[in-house]
mmCIF file of C-alpha atoms in Angstrom:
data_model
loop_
_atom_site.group_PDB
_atom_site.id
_atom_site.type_symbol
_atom_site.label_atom_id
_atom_site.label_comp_id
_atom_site.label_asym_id
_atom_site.label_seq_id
_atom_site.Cartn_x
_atom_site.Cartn_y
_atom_site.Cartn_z
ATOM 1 C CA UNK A 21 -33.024 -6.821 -11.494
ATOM 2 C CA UNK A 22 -33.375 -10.558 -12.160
ATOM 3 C CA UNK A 23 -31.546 -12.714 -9.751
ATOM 4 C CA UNK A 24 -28.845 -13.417 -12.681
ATOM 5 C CA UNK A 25 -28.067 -10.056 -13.049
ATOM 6 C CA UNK A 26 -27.912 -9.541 -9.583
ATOM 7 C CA UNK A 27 -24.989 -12.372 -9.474
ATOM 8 C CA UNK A 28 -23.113 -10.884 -12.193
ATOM 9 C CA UNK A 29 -23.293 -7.381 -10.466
ATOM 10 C CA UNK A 30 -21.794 -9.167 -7.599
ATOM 11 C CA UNK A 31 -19.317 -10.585 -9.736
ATOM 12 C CA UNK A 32 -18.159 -7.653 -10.759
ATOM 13 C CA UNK A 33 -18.158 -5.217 -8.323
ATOM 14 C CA UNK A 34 -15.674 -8.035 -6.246
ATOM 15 C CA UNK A 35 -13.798 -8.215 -9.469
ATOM 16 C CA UNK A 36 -13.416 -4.522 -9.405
ATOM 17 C CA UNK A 37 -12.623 -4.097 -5.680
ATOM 18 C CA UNK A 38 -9.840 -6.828 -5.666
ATOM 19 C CA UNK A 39 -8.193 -5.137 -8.408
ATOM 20 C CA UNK A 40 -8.294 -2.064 -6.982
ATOM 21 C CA UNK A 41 -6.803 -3.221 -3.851
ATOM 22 C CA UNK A 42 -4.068 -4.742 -5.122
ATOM 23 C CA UNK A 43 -2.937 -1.746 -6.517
ATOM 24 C CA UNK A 44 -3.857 0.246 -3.075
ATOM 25 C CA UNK A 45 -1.905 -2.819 -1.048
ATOM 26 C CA UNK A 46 1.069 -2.495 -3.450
ATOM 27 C CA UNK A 47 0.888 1.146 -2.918
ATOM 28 C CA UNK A 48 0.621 1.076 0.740
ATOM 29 C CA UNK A 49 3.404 -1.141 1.509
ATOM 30 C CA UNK A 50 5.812 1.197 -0.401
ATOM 31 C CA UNK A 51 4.760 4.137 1.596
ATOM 32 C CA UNK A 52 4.765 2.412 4.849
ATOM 33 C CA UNK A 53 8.670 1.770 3.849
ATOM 34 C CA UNK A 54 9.171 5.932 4.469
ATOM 35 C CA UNK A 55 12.229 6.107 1.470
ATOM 36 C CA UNK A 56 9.844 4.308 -1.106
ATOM 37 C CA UNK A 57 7.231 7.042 -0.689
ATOM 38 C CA UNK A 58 7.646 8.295 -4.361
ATOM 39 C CA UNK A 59 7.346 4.874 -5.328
ATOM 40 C CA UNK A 60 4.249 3.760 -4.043
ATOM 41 C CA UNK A 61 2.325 7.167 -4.226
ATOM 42 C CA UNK A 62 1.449 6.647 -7.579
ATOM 43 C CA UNK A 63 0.830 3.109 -7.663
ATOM 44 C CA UNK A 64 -2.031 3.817 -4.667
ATOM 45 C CA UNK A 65 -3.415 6.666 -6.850
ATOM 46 C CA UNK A 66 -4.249 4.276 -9.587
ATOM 47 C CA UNK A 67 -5.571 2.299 -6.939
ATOM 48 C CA UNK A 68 -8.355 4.931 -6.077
ATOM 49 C CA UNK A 69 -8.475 5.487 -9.566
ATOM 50 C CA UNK A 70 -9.891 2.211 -10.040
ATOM 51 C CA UNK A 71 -11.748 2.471 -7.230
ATOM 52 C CA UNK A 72 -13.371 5.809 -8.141
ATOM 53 C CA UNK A 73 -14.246 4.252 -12.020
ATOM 54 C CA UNK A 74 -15.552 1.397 -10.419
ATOM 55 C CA UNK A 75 -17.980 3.757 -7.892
ATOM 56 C CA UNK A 76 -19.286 5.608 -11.033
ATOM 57 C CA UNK A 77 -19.672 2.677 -13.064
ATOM 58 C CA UNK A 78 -22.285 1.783 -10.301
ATOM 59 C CA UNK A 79 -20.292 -1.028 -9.066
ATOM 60 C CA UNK A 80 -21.089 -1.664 -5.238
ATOM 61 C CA UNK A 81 -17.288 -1.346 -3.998
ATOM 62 C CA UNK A 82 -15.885 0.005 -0.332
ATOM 63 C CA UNK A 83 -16.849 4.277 0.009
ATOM 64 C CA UNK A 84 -13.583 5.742 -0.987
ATOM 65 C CA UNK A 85 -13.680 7.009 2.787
ATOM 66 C CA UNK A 86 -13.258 3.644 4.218
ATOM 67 C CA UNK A 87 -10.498 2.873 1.874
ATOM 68 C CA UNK A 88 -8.204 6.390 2.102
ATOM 69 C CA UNK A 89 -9.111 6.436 6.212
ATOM 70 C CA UNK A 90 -8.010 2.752 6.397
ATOM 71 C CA UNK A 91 -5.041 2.313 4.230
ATOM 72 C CA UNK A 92 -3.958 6.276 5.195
ATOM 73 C CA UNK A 93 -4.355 5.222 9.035
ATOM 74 C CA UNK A 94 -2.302 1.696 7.774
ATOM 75 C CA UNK A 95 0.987 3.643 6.646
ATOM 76 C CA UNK A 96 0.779 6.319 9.359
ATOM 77 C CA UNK A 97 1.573 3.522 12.033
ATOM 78 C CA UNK A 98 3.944 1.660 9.350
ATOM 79 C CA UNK A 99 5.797 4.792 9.175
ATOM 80 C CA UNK A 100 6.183 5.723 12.831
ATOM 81 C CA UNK A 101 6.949 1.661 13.621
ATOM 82 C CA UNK A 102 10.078 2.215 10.917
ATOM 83 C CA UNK A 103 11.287 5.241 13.062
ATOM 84 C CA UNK A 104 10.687 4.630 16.626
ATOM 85 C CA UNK A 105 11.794 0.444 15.889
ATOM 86 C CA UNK A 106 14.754 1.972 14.558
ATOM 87 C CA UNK A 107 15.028 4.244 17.940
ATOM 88 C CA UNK A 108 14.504 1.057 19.990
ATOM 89 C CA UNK A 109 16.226 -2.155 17.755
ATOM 90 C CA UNK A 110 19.153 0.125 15.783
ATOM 91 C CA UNK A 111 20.095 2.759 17.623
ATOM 92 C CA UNK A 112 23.584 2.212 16.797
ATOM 93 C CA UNK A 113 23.969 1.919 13.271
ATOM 94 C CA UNK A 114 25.186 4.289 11.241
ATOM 95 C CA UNK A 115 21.921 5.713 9.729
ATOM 96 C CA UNK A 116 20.193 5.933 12.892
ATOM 97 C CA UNK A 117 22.610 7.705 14.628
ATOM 98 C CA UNK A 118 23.605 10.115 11.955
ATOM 99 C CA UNK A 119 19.799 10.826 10.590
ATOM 100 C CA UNK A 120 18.325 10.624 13.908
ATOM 101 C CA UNK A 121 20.369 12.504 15.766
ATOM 102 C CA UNK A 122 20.744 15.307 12.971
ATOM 103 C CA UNK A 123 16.792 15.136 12.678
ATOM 104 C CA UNK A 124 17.070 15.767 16.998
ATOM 105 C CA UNK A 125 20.009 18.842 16.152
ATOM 106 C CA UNK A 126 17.000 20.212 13.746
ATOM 107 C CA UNK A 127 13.962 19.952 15.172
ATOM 108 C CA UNK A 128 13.513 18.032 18.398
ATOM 109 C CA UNK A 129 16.750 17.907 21.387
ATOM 110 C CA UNK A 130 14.984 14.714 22.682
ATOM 111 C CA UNK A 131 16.887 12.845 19.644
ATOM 112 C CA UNK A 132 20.022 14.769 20.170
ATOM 113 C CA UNK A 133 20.334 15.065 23.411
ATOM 114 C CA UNK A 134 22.165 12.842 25.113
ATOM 115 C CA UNK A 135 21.203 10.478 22.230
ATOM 116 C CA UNK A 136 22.506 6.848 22.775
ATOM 117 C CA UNK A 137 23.704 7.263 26.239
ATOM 118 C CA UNK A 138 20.283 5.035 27.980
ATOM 119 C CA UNK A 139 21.324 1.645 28.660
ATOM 120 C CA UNK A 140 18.848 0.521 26.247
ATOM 121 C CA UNK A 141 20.384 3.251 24.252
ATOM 122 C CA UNK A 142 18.510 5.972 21.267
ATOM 123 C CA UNK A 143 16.518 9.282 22.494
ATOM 124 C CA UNK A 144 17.370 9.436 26.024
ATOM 125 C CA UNK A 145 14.682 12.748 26.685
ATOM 126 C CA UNK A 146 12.811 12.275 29.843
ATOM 127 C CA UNK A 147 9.817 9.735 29.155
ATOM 128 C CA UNK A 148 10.410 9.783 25.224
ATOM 129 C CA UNK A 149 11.495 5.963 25.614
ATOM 130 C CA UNK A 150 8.083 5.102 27.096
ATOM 131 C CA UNK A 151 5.884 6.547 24.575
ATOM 132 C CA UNK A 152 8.248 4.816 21.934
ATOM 133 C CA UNK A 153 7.526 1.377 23.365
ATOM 134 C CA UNK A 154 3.887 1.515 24.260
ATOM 135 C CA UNK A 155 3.233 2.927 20.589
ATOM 136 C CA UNK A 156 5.578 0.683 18.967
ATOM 137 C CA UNK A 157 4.696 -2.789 20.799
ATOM 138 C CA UNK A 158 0.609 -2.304 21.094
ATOM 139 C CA UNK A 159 -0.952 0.961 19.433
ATOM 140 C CA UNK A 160 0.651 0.928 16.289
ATOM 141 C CA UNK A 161 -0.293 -2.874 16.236
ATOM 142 C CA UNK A 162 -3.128 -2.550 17.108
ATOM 143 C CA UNK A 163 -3.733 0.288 14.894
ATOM 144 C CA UNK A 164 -2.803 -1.772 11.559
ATOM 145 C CA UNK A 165 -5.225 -4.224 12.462
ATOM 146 C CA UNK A 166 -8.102 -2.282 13.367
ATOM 147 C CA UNK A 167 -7.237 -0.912 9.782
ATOM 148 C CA UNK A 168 -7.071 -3.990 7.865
ATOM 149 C CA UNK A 169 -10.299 -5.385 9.692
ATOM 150 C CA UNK A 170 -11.554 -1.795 8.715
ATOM 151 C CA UNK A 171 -10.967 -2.113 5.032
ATOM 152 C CA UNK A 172 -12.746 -5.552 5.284
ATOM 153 C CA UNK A 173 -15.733 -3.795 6.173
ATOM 154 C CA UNK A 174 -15.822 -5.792 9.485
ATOM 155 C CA UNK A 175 -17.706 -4.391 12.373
ATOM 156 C CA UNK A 176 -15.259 -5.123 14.945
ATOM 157 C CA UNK A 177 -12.617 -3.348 12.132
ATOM 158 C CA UNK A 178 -15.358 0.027 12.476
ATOM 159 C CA UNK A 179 -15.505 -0.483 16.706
ATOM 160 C CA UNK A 180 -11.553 -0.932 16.796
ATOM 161 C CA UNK A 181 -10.759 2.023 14.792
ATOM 162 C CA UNK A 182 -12.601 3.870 17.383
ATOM 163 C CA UNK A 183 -11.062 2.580 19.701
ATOM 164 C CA UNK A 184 -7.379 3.329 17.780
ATOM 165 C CA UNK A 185 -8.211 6.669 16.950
ATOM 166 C CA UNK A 186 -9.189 8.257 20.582
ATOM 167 C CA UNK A 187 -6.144 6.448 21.630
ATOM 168 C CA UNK A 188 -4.114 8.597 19.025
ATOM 169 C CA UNK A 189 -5.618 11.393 21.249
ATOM 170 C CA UNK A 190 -4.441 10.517 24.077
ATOM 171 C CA UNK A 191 -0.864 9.756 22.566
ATOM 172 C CA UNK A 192 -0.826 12.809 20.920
ATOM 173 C CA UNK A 193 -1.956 14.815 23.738
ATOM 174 C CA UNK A 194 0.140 13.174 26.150
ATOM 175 C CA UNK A 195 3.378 13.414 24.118
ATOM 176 C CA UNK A 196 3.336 17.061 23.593
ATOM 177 C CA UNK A 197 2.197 17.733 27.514
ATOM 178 C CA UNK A 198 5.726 15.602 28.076
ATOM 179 C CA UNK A 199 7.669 17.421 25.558
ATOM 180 C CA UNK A 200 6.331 20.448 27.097
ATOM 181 C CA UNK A 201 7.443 19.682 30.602
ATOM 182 C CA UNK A 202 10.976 19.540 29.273
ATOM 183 C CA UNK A 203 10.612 22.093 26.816
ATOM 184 C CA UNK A 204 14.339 23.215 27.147
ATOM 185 C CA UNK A 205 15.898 19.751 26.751
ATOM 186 C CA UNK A 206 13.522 19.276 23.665
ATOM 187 C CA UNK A 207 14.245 23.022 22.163
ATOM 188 C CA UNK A 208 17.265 24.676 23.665
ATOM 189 C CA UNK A 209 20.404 24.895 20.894
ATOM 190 C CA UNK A 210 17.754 23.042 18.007
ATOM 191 C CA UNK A 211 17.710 25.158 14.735
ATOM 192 C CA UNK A 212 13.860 25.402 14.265
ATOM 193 C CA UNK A 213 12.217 24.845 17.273
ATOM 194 C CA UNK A 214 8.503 23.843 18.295
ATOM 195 C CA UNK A 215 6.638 25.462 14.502
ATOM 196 C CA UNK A 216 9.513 23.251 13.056
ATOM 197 C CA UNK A 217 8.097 20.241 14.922
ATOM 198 C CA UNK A 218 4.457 21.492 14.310
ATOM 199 C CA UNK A 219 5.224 21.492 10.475
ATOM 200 C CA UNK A 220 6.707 18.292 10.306
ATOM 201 C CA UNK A 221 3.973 16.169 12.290
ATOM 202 C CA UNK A 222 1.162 17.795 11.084
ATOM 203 C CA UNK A 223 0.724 15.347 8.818
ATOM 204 C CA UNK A 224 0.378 12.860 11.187
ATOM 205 C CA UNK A 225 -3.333 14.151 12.214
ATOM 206 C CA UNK A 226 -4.888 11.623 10.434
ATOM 207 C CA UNK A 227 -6.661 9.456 13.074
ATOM 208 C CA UNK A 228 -8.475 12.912 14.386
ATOM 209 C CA UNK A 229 -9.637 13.355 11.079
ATOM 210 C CA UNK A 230 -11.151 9.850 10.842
ATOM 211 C CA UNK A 231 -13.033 10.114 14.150
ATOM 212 C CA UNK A 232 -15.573 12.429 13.251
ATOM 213 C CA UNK A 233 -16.201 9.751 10.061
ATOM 214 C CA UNK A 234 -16.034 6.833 12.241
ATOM 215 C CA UNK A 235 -19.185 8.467 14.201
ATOM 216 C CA UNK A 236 -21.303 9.774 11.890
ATOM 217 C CA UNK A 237 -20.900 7.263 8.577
ATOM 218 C CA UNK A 238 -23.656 4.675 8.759
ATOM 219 C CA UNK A 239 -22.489 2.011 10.766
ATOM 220 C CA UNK A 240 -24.680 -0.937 9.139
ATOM 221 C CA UNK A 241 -22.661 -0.902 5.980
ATOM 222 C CA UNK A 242 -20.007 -2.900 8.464
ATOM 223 C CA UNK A 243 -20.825 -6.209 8.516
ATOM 224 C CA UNK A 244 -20.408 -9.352 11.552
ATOM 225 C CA UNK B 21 -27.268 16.148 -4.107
ATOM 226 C CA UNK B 22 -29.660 13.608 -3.561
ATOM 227 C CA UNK B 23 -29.628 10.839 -1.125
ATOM 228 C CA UNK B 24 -28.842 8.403 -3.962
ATOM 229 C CA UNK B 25 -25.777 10.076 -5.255
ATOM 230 C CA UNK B 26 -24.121 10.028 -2.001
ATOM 231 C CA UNK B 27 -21.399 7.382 -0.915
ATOM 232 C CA UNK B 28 -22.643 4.587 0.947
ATOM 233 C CA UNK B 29 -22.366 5.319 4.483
ATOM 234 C CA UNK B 30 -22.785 8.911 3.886
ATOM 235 C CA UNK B 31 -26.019 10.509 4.749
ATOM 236 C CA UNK B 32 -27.217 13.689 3.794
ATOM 237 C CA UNK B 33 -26.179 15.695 7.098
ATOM 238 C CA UNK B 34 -22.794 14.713 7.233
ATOM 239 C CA UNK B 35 -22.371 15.266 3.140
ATOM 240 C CA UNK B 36 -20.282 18.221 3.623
ATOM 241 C CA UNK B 37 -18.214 16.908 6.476
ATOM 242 C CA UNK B 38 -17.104 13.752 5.282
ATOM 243 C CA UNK B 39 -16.551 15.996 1.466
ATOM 244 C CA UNK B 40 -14.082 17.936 3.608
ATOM 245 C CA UNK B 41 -12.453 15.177 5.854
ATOM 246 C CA UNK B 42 -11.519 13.697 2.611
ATOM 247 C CA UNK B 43 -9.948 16.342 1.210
ATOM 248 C CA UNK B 44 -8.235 16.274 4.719
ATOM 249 C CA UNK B 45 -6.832 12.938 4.576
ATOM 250 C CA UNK B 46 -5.682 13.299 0.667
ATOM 251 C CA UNK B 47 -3.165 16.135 2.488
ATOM 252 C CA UNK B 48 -2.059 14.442 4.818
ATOM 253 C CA UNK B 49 -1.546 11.317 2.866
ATOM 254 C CA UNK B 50 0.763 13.068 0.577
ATOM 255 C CA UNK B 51 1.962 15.336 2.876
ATOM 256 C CA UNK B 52 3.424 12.118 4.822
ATOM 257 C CA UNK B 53 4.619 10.402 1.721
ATOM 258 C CA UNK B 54 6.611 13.560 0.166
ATOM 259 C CA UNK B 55 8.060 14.661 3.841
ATOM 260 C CA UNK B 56 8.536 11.029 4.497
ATOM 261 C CA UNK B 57 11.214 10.667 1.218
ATOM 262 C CA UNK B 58 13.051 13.765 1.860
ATOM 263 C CA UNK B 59 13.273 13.347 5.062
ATOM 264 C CA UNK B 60 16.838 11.741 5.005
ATOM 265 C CA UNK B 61 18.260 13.019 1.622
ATOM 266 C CA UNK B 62 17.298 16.447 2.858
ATOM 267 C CA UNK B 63 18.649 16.195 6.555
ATOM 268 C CA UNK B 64 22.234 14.936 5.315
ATOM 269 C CA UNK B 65 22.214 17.867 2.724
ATOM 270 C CA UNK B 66 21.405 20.122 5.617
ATOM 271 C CA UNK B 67 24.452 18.568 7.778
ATOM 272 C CA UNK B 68 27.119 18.670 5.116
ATOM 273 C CA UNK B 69 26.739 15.845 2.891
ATOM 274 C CA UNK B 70 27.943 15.100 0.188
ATOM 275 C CA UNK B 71 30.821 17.262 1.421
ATOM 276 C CA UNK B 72 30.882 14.833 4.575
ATOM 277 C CA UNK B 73 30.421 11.407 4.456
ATOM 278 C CA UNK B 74 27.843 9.667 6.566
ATOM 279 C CA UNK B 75 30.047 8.644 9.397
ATOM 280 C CA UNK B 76 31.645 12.182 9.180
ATOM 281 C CA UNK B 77 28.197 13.771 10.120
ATOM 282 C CA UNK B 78 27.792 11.386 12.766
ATOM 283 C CA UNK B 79 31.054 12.212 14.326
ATOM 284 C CA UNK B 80 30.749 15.958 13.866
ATOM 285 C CA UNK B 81 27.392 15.962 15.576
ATOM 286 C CA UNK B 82 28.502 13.612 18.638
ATOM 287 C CA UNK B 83 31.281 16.483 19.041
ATOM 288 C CA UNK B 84 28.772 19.216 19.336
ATOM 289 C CA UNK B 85 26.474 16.404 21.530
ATOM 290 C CA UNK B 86 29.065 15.884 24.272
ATOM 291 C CA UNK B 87 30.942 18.897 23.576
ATOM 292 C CA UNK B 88 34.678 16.951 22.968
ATOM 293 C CA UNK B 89 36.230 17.269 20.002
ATOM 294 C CA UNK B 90 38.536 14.062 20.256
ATOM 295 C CA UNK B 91 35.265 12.076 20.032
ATOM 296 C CA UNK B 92 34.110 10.079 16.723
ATOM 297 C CA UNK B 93 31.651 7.608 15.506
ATOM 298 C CA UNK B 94 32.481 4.085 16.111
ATOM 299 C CA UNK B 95 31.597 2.219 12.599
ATOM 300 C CA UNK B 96 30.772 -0.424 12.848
ATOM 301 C CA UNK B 97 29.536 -0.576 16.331
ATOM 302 C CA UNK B 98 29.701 -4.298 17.303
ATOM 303 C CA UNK B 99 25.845 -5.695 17.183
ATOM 304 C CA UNK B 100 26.303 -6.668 20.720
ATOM 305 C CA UNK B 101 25.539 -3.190 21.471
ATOM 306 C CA UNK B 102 22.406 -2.080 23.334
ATOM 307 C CA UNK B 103 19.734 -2.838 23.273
ATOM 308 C CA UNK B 104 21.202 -6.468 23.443
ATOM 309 C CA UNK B 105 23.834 -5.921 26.563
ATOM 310 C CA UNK B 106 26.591 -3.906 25.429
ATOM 311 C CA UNK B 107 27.347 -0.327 26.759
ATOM 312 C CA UNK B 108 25.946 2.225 24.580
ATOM 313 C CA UNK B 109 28.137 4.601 22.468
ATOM 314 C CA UNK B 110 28.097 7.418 24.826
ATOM 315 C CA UNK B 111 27.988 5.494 28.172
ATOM 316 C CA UNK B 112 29.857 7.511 30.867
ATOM 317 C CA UNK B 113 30.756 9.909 28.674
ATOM 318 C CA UNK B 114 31.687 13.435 31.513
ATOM 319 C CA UNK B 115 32.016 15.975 28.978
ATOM 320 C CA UNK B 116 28.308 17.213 27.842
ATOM 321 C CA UNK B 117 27.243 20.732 28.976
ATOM 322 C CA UNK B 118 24.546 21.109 30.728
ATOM 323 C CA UNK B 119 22.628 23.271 33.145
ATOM 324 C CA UNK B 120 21.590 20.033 35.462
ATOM 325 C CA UNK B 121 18.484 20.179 37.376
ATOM 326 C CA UNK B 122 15.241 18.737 37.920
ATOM 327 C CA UNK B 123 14.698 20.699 34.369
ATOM 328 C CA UNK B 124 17.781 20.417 32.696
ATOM 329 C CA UNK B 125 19.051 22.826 29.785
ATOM 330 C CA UNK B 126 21.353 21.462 27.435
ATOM 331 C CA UNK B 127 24.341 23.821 26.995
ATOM 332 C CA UNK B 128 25.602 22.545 23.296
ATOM 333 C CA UNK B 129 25.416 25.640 20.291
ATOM 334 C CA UNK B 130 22.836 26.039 17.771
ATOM 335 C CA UNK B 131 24.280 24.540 14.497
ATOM 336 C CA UNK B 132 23.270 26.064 11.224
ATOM 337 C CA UNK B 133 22.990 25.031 7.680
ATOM 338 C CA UNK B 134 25.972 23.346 6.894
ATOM 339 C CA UNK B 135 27.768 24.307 9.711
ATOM 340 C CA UNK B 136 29.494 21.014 10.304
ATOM 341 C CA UNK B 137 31.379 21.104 6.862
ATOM 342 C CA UNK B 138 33.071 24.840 8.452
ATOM 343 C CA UNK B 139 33.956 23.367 11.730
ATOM 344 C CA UNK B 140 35.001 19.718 10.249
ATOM 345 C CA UNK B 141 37.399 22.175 7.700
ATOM 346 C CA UNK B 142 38.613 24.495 10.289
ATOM 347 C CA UNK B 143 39.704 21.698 12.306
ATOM 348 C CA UNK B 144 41.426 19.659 9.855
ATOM 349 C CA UNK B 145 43.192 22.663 8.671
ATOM 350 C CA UNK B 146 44.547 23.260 12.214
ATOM 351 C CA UNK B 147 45.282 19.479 12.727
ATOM 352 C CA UNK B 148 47.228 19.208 9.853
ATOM 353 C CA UNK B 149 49.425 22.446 10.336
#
């Protein structure tokens, strides 16, 4: 390849990316909303769609692995930031305390509970409020930009998302051990107990699916 | 496959893997997304809406919460309210059931599919007779 060729490839493959992210960006800030889901869901898909034609067109663009684990890791913490800063910041307006507390009546007693009787008010379950904060005020953070620096190909993006990732473990891990330990305050007088819960945050898996990535992908595509 | 048709990043001995972690993450991308929008539409379905209004819901479920029937939402609660000072909604409230202990078990009833538009019914019916 001659040197001008090489530039133009360059070019392009940029030129491809950035349009494909915009769409993916769009995309992701919809879903990260939680009620614009629908929305966004196809707007992202013609964001890997444009991705995936650029891949096969030979374009040098992100690995579609990077981009779904980083954007998918994005809008997990978006979405549980909307809940649990709702929890925290507006736990007495209306939709809070009708949706939360009927989602607590459903599937988990630590948001029905008692609900809005803390002095800081929302779920009042024993040691729910701490996992809320720490998750809300650094991992989550944290977590988004780990993912952005990820998408940027950035090695401290790869490192941090490591980092992120086994932390998810250890939130994950330790919230159910807690919700275990008061098992009857979380379950007792809920309409579908613990496989209800299973069912509905199963989805949220997604940083124990990126760890085995994030250790065996080549880690000098990520760049200082 | 050969090497060259892989993704960058990807070598051979982790082809499968990462083939299968994305098909992983495409569920639970859309898994999130689709349980994410029905979440609420589907929840105030399940407690009686449209039947009962918002605010309705809320005040049917606080009377199961602290098991008092002369209890309702306030709405609007003033924005002074926690977590920026004020008492919470359900501060001091002696009325809950519960089996207290260093484990406790809440004593309120299981409520089932649109249980709330019954008991809301029964109860106007009886107030207004």
């Amino acid at each position: 390849m001659t040197s001008m060729t090489l530039d133009l490839h360059e070019d392009e493959s940029r030129r491809a990316q950035k349009a494909a992210d915009r769409w993916l960006i769009v995309g992701s800030i919809l879903m990260g909303s939680l009620v614009l889901g629908p929305l966004g869901l196809p707007v992202f898909c013609r964001g890997i769609y444009l991705l995936h034609k650029a891949q096969t067109a030979g374009l040098s663009v992100r690995p579609m692995m990077v981009t779904l684990i980083g954007y998918v890791i994005i809008i997990d913490a978006a979405i549980n930031s909307i809940g649990w800063g709702l929890d925290v910041f507006a736990n007495h307006a209306l939709i809070t305390r009708t949706i939360f507390t009927a989602w607590g009546n459903l599937m988990d007693g630590g948001y029905f509970w008692h609900y809005n009787e803390l002095w800081i008010g929302g779920a009042g379950a024993p040691g729910e409020k701490s996992w809320i904060i720490i998750c809300i005020v650094v991992v989550f953070p944290m977590r988004i930009a780990a993912g952005i620096a990820f998408l940027q190909m950035r090695r401290w993006g790869h490192q941090w998302m490591i980092v992120t990732c086994w932390f998810g473990l250890i939130t994950w891990l330790g919230y159910i051990i807690n919700m275990t330990m008061y098992a009857d305050v979380r379950y007792a007088g809920v309409a579908f107990p613990v496989i209800g819960w299973w069912l509905y945050n199963i989805f949220y898996i997604t940083p124990f699916l990126a760890i085995p990535y994030l250790h065996t992908v080549n880690r000098e595509i990520f760049s200082d | 496959m050969t090497e060259n048709e892989l993704p960058v990043g990807t070598t051979p001995p982790f082809a499968r893997m990462h083939r299968w972690l994305k098909r992983g993450l495409f569920v639970c991308l859309f898994g999130l997304v689709i349980e994410g929008a029905l979440t609420v539409p589907a929840l105030a379905l399940w407690y009686g809406w449209p039947s009962l209004s918002l605010t309705e819901i809320c005040s049917e479920l606080m009377k199961v919460r602290y098991s008092d029937d002369s209890l309702d939402c306030t709405q609007p609660y003033p924005l002074s309210g926690p977590p920026f000072g004020g008492a919470p909604e359900g501060a001091g409230q002696q009325t809950a059931r519960d089996q207290w202990g260093i484990q406790p078990v809440p004593q309120y009833p299981r409520v089932g599919f649109r249980e709330l538009v019954r008991i809301h019914d029964e109860r106007e019916a009886t107030d207004s007779r």
